């Protein structure tokens, strides 16, 4: 652990500011709390919000897991894990079951989370209405009045033009019946995991300076229509490595002859299944 | 002037653990948590949990209101945190109600605005004891089904006050109940039934 | 069996070693000392200090060396260092009327009290490559020293206009600490203190281009350079426990005051208005761009019709920061295959549905 910096990099005043914001985020589920995001030693857009949230909650006894695209070994996950090993000296793991704090970009682990865990999402654009209305003053007003008509119109235009809702990731949700929230760019496959989750879910957007939260066991509904209910991605084949039929699959191009391999994006989930298959043999 | 009580023995790690305990309690309304780490002997009339949470959470950017003239508490908090003490409850980011009988109408504290409901007060209410599993019936985010919380020495009118607070959602205040070393939370999102 | 790519940690380590090798370049050539950059690439260091939001020429030079001359990357290095520094106290407002000027020009008057001082400027140089700089230790003829020294206090040109009531008076400074965007989030509508700080930290190219756009009709400014001055000022603090001011150092600044015509309103007579730019070091383009955008934002805040992006607070202030911009644009290099897979699946299903419909017809 390097001596020049405080535990987990951030100074205590910054942590207090973040902690106060996180408490309000939990008390108002799905509402984006502005916070005084700091310049971090990693680039904006690469997880500065997630890193600040993780630094604000992390303690010496925590076991940290960091994933990007569901994988522990993607370069940015490796880099963020190394950052906290160096600045906080905490234990790290690749095993979802063993982690107490999991920082993620773009996925929710396949293995159900438990109450002792905190899931920290890295968020690029926290405002679900941003692509309908670029002005913050306007989107704030819309949230204040729960004026979400424009969002339904946008989704319905999809249905009218394409016969389905074409949003496949960062699919908007309504939290505890009040705020419409961006779940970060997770595939909509992961949306059902947000609902009634036993773990606390925290979201950090560094560049946009917002944090928000879903407390455990909170109702989270993906926006849809009676005649076009929300549905998740599915694949016509199982994982080529572990045989799972209910996990999110990556498509890996294996040659230039059109060869493809479909395998779990959650590398720990896939490994665990393969280990069990080996034991069974 | 008042006497200055001791601060956190390990400001980094005690504050972190106690924040995590508070985060647990705030995200699971009605659950009773005993704060971990070192809790310094509080100045009169604060209980250990209330004092420790203030030491770990407030600073020059978060004004504090106390329910009356408590020179020891006021001086200790100012000395250790740099927080300003305000006389108007509506200006406080954190308020401490030390005597259960002294709870103000909750709408006297900052409620936030429709654009910024987070600009609202966190009220620490000192009570005699807290126990989960009996008492008030709670529902809402953070609760699987129903939870129950018994508050010993709750001020009169607390339940209707909390119900009115719930109706103002997303505006409102968030309550942290403190008894000795224990805390429990009732954020504005919780439905409370006697 | 297929094995996914592994070894991120080792690859990253090696990439960083390679970067260090490239930074050094040909080892047969002498290595640069940051002090050389500070002295000989001083304007580059000034830009790094502005966008890095920290006045420290030595660290700016080090950052510029570490970033291989990439000023945006160097500003990022400086920001990430700055963010860890304790905030001890705020200085009292700097008094630019007391600036020890090295350069000072006004376009609004032929001559001004204190005189026009050209100083070390590129203006009026012919941009011809100078081959004598190609070697080392080129002989330089020293500049002549003026017979009459510059006045110790050079009055600001706009104060002269102000005395005649010809320019809109500046509102008195707000009570208390000014906004600090590094400690508070940007919340709209923002006040002038916050937007000036934002512009001073903003990307030079972005701020300058926005200023330029206001001259071409995307905004409503018709500016004159009331005054542009460069020089050093004292930095004064007044700690509460001391009760009196003390000088803790000096900084080099560039200040630009633009003058704009204002035809008057129901409540105000016709007069001139101003736009203000103040930046670290010798950064004329940045200070002028800032002054133009400041005016455009004030016009918008005063309720004038929005005529271009420079008048749009959210557009300007959300997109001026190049550390934020480069991070977010460059994050597109990170893996996005999970979301891409989701889109692939959606497009395939839509194509299948379309093909079925066609087949059915």
PDB file of C-alpha atoms in Angstrom, chain B:
ATOM      1  CA  UNK B   1     -18.028  27.186  26.421  1.00  0.00           C
ATOM      2  CA  UNK B   2     -18.447  23.493  27.010  1.00  0.00           C
ATOM      3  CA  UNK B   3     -16.046  20.615  27.417  1.00  0.00           C
ATOM      4  CA  UNK B   4     -14.581  18.864  24.373  1.00  0.00           C
ATOM      5  CA  UNK B   5     -15.179  15.120  24.297  1.00  0.00           C
ATOM      6  CA  UNK B   6     -12.775  12.742  22.548  1.00  0.00           C
ATOM      7  CA  UNK B   7     -13.098  12.118  18.802  1.00  0.00           C
ATOM      8  CA  UNK B   8     -12.897   8.853  16.866  1.00  0.00           C
ATOM      9  CA  UNK B   9      -9.799   6.865  17.836  1.00  0.00           C
ATOM     10  CA  UNK B  10      -9.279   5.704  14.243  1.00  0.00           C
ATOM     11  CA  UNK B  11     -10.979   8.348  12.073  1.00  0.00           C
ATOM     12  CA  UNK B  12     -10.453   6.466   8.802  1.00  0.00           C
ATOM     13  CA  UNK B  13     -11.504   2.957   9.708  1.00  0.00           C
ATOM     14  CA  UNK B  14     -14.006   3.642  12.499  1.00  0.00           C
ATOM     15  CA  UNK B  15     -15.829   6.120  10.253  1.00  0.00           C
ATOM     16  CA  UNK B  16     -15.826   3.588   7.398  1.00  0.00           C
ATOM     17  CA  UNK B  17     -17.240   0.730   9.505  1.00  0.00           C
ATOM     18  CA  UNK B  18     -19.879   2.921  11.119  1.00  0.00           C
ATOM     19  CA  UNK B  19     -20.900   4.325   7.743  1.00  0.00           C
ATOM     20  CA  UNK B  20     -21.303   0.782   6.417  1.00  0.00           C
ATOM     21  CA  UNK B  21     -23.476  -0.048   9.425  1.00  0.00           C
ATOM     22  CA  UNK B  22     -25.568   3.049   8.778  1.00  0.00           C
ATOM     23  CA  UNK B  23     -25.784   2.212   5.068  1.00  0.00           C
ATOM     24  CA  UNK B  24     -27.004  -1.269   6.013  1.00  0.00           C
ATOM     25  CA  UNK B  25     -29.625   0.184   8.344  1.00  0.00           C
ATOM     26  CA  UNK B  26     -30.755   2.871   5.874  1.00  0.00           C
ATOM     27  CA  UNK B  27     -31.106   0.352   3.059  1.00  0.00           C
ATOM     28  CA  UNK B  28     -32.963  -2.118   5.315  1.00  0.00           C
ATOM     29  CA  UNK B  29     -35.443   0.017   7.252  1.00  0.00           C
ATOM     30  CA  UNK B  30     -36.372  -1.367  10.637  1.00  0.00           C
ATOM     31  CA  UNK B  31     -33.305  -3.559  11.049  1.00  0.00           C
ATOM     32  CA  UNK B  32     -31.403  -2.802  14.246  1.00  0.00           C
ATOM     33  CA  UNK B  33     -27.627  -2.558  13.937  1.00  0.00           C
ATOM     34  CA  UNK B  34     -25.034  -2.255  16.684  1.00  0.00           C
ATOM     35  CA  UNK B  35     -22.280   0.080  15.456  1.00  0.00           C
ATOM     36  CA  UNK B  36     -18.889  -1.578  15.126  1.00  0.00           C
ATOM     37  CA  UNK B  37     -15.503  -0.034  15.811  1.00  0.00           C
ATOM     38  CA  UNK B  38     -14.554   2.340  18.575  1.00  0.00           C
ATOM     39  CA  UNK B  39     -17.286   4.638  19.936  1.00  0.00           C
ATOM     40  CA  UNK B  40     -15.876   7.527  21.949  1.00  0.00           C
ATOM     41  CA  UNK B  41     -17.582   8.604  25.174  1.00  0.00           C
ATOM     42  CA  UNK B  42     -20.152  11.157  23.956  1.00  0.00           C
ATOM     43  CA  UNK B  43     -20.620  14.682  25.289  1.00  0.00           C
ATOM     44  CA  UNK B  44     -23.891  15.375  27.149  1.00  0.00           C
ATOM     45  CA  UNK B  45     -26.644  14.686  26.081  1.00  0.00           C
ATOM     46  CA  UNK B  46     -25.690  12.586  23.033  1.00  0.00           C
ATOM     47  CA  UNK B  47     -25.755   8.783  23.008  1.00  0.00           C
ATOM     48  CA  UNK B  48     -22.641   6.979  21.680  1.00  0.00           C
ATOM     49  CA  UNK B  49     -24.194   6.027  18.324  1.00  0.00           C
ATOM     50  CA  UNK B  50     -25.449   9.550  17.569  1.00  0.00           C
ATOM     51  CA  UNK B  51     -22.101  11.131  18.454  1.00  0.00           C
ATOM     52  CA  UNK B  52     -20.051   8.620  16.457  1.00  0.00           C
ATOM     53  CA  UNK B  53     -22.221   9.023  13.326  1.00  0.00           C
ATOM     54  CA  UNK B  54     -21.872  12.806  13.468  1.00  0.00           C
ATOM     55  CA  UNK B  55     -18.094  12.568  13.841  1.00  0.00           C
ATOM     56  CA  UNK B  56     -17.890  10.341  10.785  1.00  0.00           C
ATOM     57  CA  UNK B  57     -20.370  12.125   8.523  1.00  0.00           C
ATOM     58  CA  UNK B  58     -20.439  15.870   9.047  1.00  0.00           C
ATOM     59  CA  UNK B  59     -17.936  18.596   8.205  1.00  0.00           C
ATOM     60  CA  UNK B  60     -17.824  22.198   7.053  1.00  0.00           C
ATOM     61  CA  UNK B  61     -20.163  21.334   4.170  1.00  0.00           C
ATOM     62  CA  UNK B  62     -23.013  20.010   6.358  1.00  0.00           C
ATOM     63  CA  UNK B  63     -24.614  22.259   8.995  1.00  0.00           C
ATOM     64  CA  UNK B  64     -25.870  20.632  12.194  1.00  0.00           C
ATOM     65  CA  UNK B  65     -28.838  21.543  14.383  1.00  0.00           C
ATOM     66  CA  UNK B  66     -29.231  20.441  18.005  1.00  0.00           C
ATOM     67  CA  UNK B  67     -32.509  20.600  19.924  1.00  0.00           C
ATOM     68  CA  UNK B  68     -31.469  23.112  22.497  1.00  0.00           C
ATOM     69  CA  UNK B  69     -28.479  24.528  24.256  1.00  0.00           C
ATOM     70  CA  UNK B  70     -25.981  21.686  24.569  1.00  0.00           C
ATOM     71  CA  UNK B  71     -22.601  23.409  24.935  1.00  0.00           C
ATOM     72  CA  UNK B  72     -20.531  20.207  25.353  1.00  0.00           C
ATOM     73  CA  UNK B  73     -22.069  18.520  22.317  1.00  0.00           C
ATOM     74  CA  UNK B  74     -21.991  21.640  20.220  1.00  0.00           C
ATOM     75  CA  UNK B  75     -18.370  22.435  21.038  1.00  0.00           C
ATOM     76  CA  UNK B  76     -17.198  18.826  20.564  1.00  0.00           C
ATOM     77  CA  UNK B  77     -18.848  18.506  17.160  1.00  0.00           C
ATOM     78  CA  UNK B  78     -17.486  21.831  15.985  1.00  0.00           C
ATOM     79  CA  UNK B  79     -14.002  21.023  17.238  1.00  0.00           C
ATOM     80  CA  UNK B  80     -13.730  17.601  15.619  1.00  0.00           C
ATOM     81  CA  UNK B  81     -15.649  18.157  12.380  1.00  0.00           C
ATOM     82  CA  UNK B  82     -15.610  21.865  11.561  1.00  0.00           C
ATOM     83  CA  UNK B  83     -19.374  21.717  10.991  1.00  0.00           C
ATOM     84  CA  UNK B  84     -21.304  24.891  11.656  1.00  0.00           C
ATOM     85  CA  UNK B  85     -24.096  24.703  14.226  1.00  0.00           C
ATOM     86  CA  UNK B  86     -27.305  26.335  13.038  1.00  0.00           C
ATOM     87  CA  UNK B  87     -30.195  27.652  15.100  1.00  0.00           C
ATOM     88  CA  UNK B  88     -32.839  27.186  12.377  1.00  0.00           C
ATOM     89  CA  UNK B  89     -33.846  23.520  11.942  1.00  0.00           C
ATOM     90  CA  UNK B  90     -34.647  24.234   8.278  1.00  0.00           C
ATOM     91  CA  UNK B  91     -30.997  25.014   7.525  1.00  0.00           C
ATOM     92  CA  UNK B  92     -29.544  21.774   8.873  1.00  0.00           C
ATOM     93  CA  UNK B  93     -28.253  18.852   6.840  1.00  0.00           C
ATOM     94  CA  UNK B  94     -28.180  16.826  10.051  1.00  0.00           C
ATOM     95  CA  UNK B  95     -30.382  17.413  13.071  1.00  0.00           C
ATOM     96  CA  UNK B  96     -30.180  15.721  16.440  1.00  0.00           C
ATOM     97  CA  UNK B  97     -33.206  15.390  18.664  1.00  0.00           C
ATOM     98  CA  UNK B  98     -31.733  14.365  21.997  1.00  0.00           C
ATOM     99  CA  UNK B  99     -34.905  14.197  24.065  1.00  0.00           C
ATOM    100  CA  UNK B 100     -37.602  12.037  22.595  1.00  0.00           C
ATOM    101  CA  UNK B 101     -40.264  14.399  23.897  1.00  0.00           C
ATOM    102  CA  UNK B 102     -38.719  17.240  21.912  1.00  0.00           C
ATOM    103  CA  UNK B 103     -39.384  16.008  18.370  1.00  0.00           C
ATOM    104  CA  UNK B 104     -40.465  18.904  16.203  1.00  0.00           C
ATOM    105  CA  UNK B 105     -43.012  18.496  13.441  1.00  0.00           C
ATOM    106  CA  UNK B 106     -40.867  16.807  10.767  1.00  0.00           C
ATOM    107  CA  UNK B 107     -41.832  19.403   8.152  1.00  0.00           C
ATOM    108  CA  UNK B 108     -39.831  22.012  10.076  1.00  0.00           C
ATOM    109  CA  UNK B 109     -36.653  20.355   8.739  1.00  0.00           C
ATOM    110  CA  UNK B 110     -35.405  20.793   5.158  1.00  0.00           C
ATOM    111  CA  UNK B 111     -37.577  18.671   2.858  1.00  0.00           C
ATOM    112  CA  UNK B 112     -35.703  19.128  -0.427  1.00  0.00           C
ATOM    113  CA  UNK B 113     -37.382  20.375  -3.597  1.00  0.00           C
ATOM    114  CA  UNK B 114     -39.045  18.506  -6.435  1.00  0.00           C
ATOM    115  CA  UNK B 115     -35.934  19.007  -8.570  1.00  0.00           C
ATOM    116  CA  UNK B 116     -33.561  18.208  -5.698  1.00  0.00           C
ATOM    117  CA  UNK B 117     -35.272  16.087  -3.035  1.00  0.00           C
ATOM    118  CA  UNK B 118     -31.810  15.143  -1.720  1.00  0.00           C
ATOM    119  CA  UNK B 119     -31.393  18.634  -0.264  1.00  0.00           C
ATOM    120  CA  UNK B 120     -33.177  17.457   2.820  1.00  0.00           C
ATOM    121  CA  UNK B 121     -32.356  16.798   6.432  1.00  0.00           C
ATOM    122  CA  UNK B 122     -31.241  13.576   8.078  1.00  0.00           C
ATOM    123  CA  UNK B 123     -32.750  13.578  11.563  1.00  0.00           C
ATOM    124  CA  UNK B 124     -31.039  11.595  14.311  1.00  0.00           C
ATOM    125  CA  UNK B 125     -33.610  10.844  16.985  1.00  0.00           C
ATOM    126  CA  UNK B 126     -32.347   9.509  20.320  1.00  0.00           C
ATOM    127  CA  UNK B 127     -34.646   6.930  21.920  1.00  0.00           C
ATOM    128  CA  UNK B 128     -34.426   4.530  24.876  1.00  0.00           C
ATOM    129  CA  UNK B 129     -34.176   1.246  23.075  1.00  0.00           C
ATOM    130  CA  UNK B 130     -34.684  -0.421  19.694  1.00  0.00           C
ATOM    131  CA  UNK B 131     -35.736  -3.980  18.925  1.00  0.00           C
ATOM    132  CA  UNK B 132     -36.635  -5.652  15.652  1.00  0.00           C
ATOM    133  CA  UNK B 133     -39.408  -8.197  15.262  1.00  0.00           C
ATOM    134  CA  UNK B 134     -42.181  -6.445  17.193  1.00  0.00           C
ATOM    135  CA  UNK B 135     -43.819  -3.036  17.244  1.00  0.00           C
ATOM    136  CA  UNK B 136     -44.399  -0.777  14.237  1.00  0.00           C
ATOM    137  CA  UNK B 137     -45.208  -2.471  10.957  1.00  0.00           C
ATOM    138  CA  UNK B 138     -42.952  -1.334   8.100  1.00  0.00           C
ATOM    139  CA  UNK B 139     -43.150  -1.795   4.343  1.00  0.00           C
ATOM    140  CA  UNK B 140     -41.295  -0.362   1.383  1.00  0.00           C
ATOM    141  CA  UNK B 141     -37.964  -0.403  -0.441  1.00  0.00           C
ATOM    142  CA  UNK B 142     -35.344  -2.371   1.497  1.00  0.00           C
ATOM    143  CA  UNK B 143     -37.917  -4.594   3.165  1.00  0.00           C
ATOM    144  CA  UNK B 144     -38.813  -8.090   1.983  1.00  0.00           C
ATOM    145  CA  UNK B 145     -42.529  -8.122   2.738  1.00  0.00           C
ATOM    146  CA  UNK B 146     -42.997  -6.574   6.174  1.00  0.00           C
ATOM    147  CA  UNK B 147     -40.585  -5.665   8.968  1.00  0.00           C
ATOM    148  CA  UNK B 148     -41.341  -4.722  12.543  1.00  0.00           C
ATOM    149  CA  UNK B 149     -39.546  -2.267  14.762  1.00  0.00           C
ATOM    150  CA  UNK B 150     -40.108  -1.556  18.436  1.00  0.00           C
ATOM    151  CA  UNK B 151     -39.058   1.916  19.553  1.00  0.00           C
ATOM    152  CA  UNK B 152     -38.748   2.356  23.308  1.00  0.00           C
ATOM    153  CA  UNK B 153     -39.418   5.931  24.370  1.00  0.00           C
ATOM    154  CA  UNK B 154     -40.724   7.124  21.015  1.00  0.00           C
ATOM    155  CA  UNK B 155     -42.002  10.692  21.083  1.00  0.00           C
ATOM    156  CA  UNK B 156     -45.705  11.220  20.950  1.00  0.00           C
ATOM    157  CA  UNK B 157     -47.041  11.742  17.468  1.00  0.00           C
ATOM    158  CA  UNK B 158     -44.117   9.970  15.813  1.00  0.00           C
ATOM    159  CA  UNK B 159     -46.253   7.576  13.771  1.00  0.00           C
ATOM    160  CA  UNK B 160     -48.607  10.180  12.243  1.00  0.00           C
ATOM    161  CA  UNK B 161     -45.525  12.359  11.646  1.00  0.00           C
ATOM    162  CA  UNK B 162     -43.815   9.553   9.754  1.00  0.00           C
ATOM    163  CA  UNK B 163     -46.970   8.841   7.780  1.00  0.00           C
ATOM    164  CA  UNK B 164     -47.196  12.481   6.724  1.00  0.00           C
ATOM    165  CA  UNK B 165     -43.488  12.369   5.851  1.00  0.00           C
ATOM    166  CA  UNK B 166     -44.146   9.323   3.653  1.00  0.00           C
ATOM    167  CA  UNK B 167     -46.963  11.133   1.855  1.00  0.00           C
ATOM    168  CA  UNK B 168     -44.581  13.956   0.912  1.00  0.00           C
ATOM    169  CA  UNK B 169     -42.282  11.502  -0.941  1.00  0.00           C
ATOM    170  CA  UNK B 170     -39.964  12.132  -2.789  1.00  0.00           C
ATOM    171  CA  UNK B 171     -39.643  15.127  -0.474  1.00  0.00           C
ATOM    172  CA  UNK B 172     -39.219  14.554   3.231  1.00  0.00           C
ATOM    173  CA  UNK B 173     -36.636  13.725   5.865  1.00  0.00           C
ATOM    174  CA  UNK B 174     -34.871  10.491   6.756  1.00  0.00           C
ATOM    175  CA  UNK B 175     -34.777   9.314  10.347  1.00  0.00           C
ATOM    176  CA  UNK B 176     -31.922   7.594  12.108  1.00  0.00           C
ATOM    177  CA  UNK B 177     -33.012   6.282  15.497  1.00  0.00           C
ATOM    178  CA  UNK B 178     -30.193   5.923  18.010  1.00  0.00           C
ATOM    179  CA  UNK B 179     -30.245   4.077  21.329  1.00  0.00           C
ATOM    180  CA  UNK B 180     -26.896   3.520  23.059  1.00  0.00           C
ATOM    181  CA  UNK B 181     -24.671   1.903  20.442  1.00  0.00           C
ATOM    182  CA  UNK B 182     -27.605   0.743  18.295  1.00  0.00           C
ATOM    183  CA  UNK B 183     -29.292   2.374  15.344  1.00  0.00           C
ATOM    184  CA  UNK B 184     -32.281   1.756  13.083  1.00  0.00           C
ATOM    185  CA  UNK B 185     -33.468   3.844  10.140  1.00  0.00           C
ATOM    186  CA  UNK B 186     -36.798   5.036   8.796  1.00  0.00           C
ATOM    187  CA  UNK B 187     -36.146   6.726   5.440  1.00  0.00           C
ATOM    188  CA  UNK B 188     -38.943   8.719   3.786  1.00  0.00           C
ATOM    189  CA  UNK B 189     -39.689   5.744   1.497  1.00  0.00           C
ATOM    190  CA  UNK B 190     -40.975   3.547   4.356  1.00  0.00           C
ATOM    191  CA  UNK B 191     -44.667   2.980   5.045  1.00  0.00           C
ATOM    192  CA  UNK B 192     -45.242   2.953   8.801  1.00  0.00           C
ATOM    193  CA  UNK B 193     -48.245   1.455  10.548  1.00  0.00           C
ATOM    194  CA  UNK B 194     -48.771   1.378  14.308  1.00  0.00           C
TER     195      UNK B 194
END
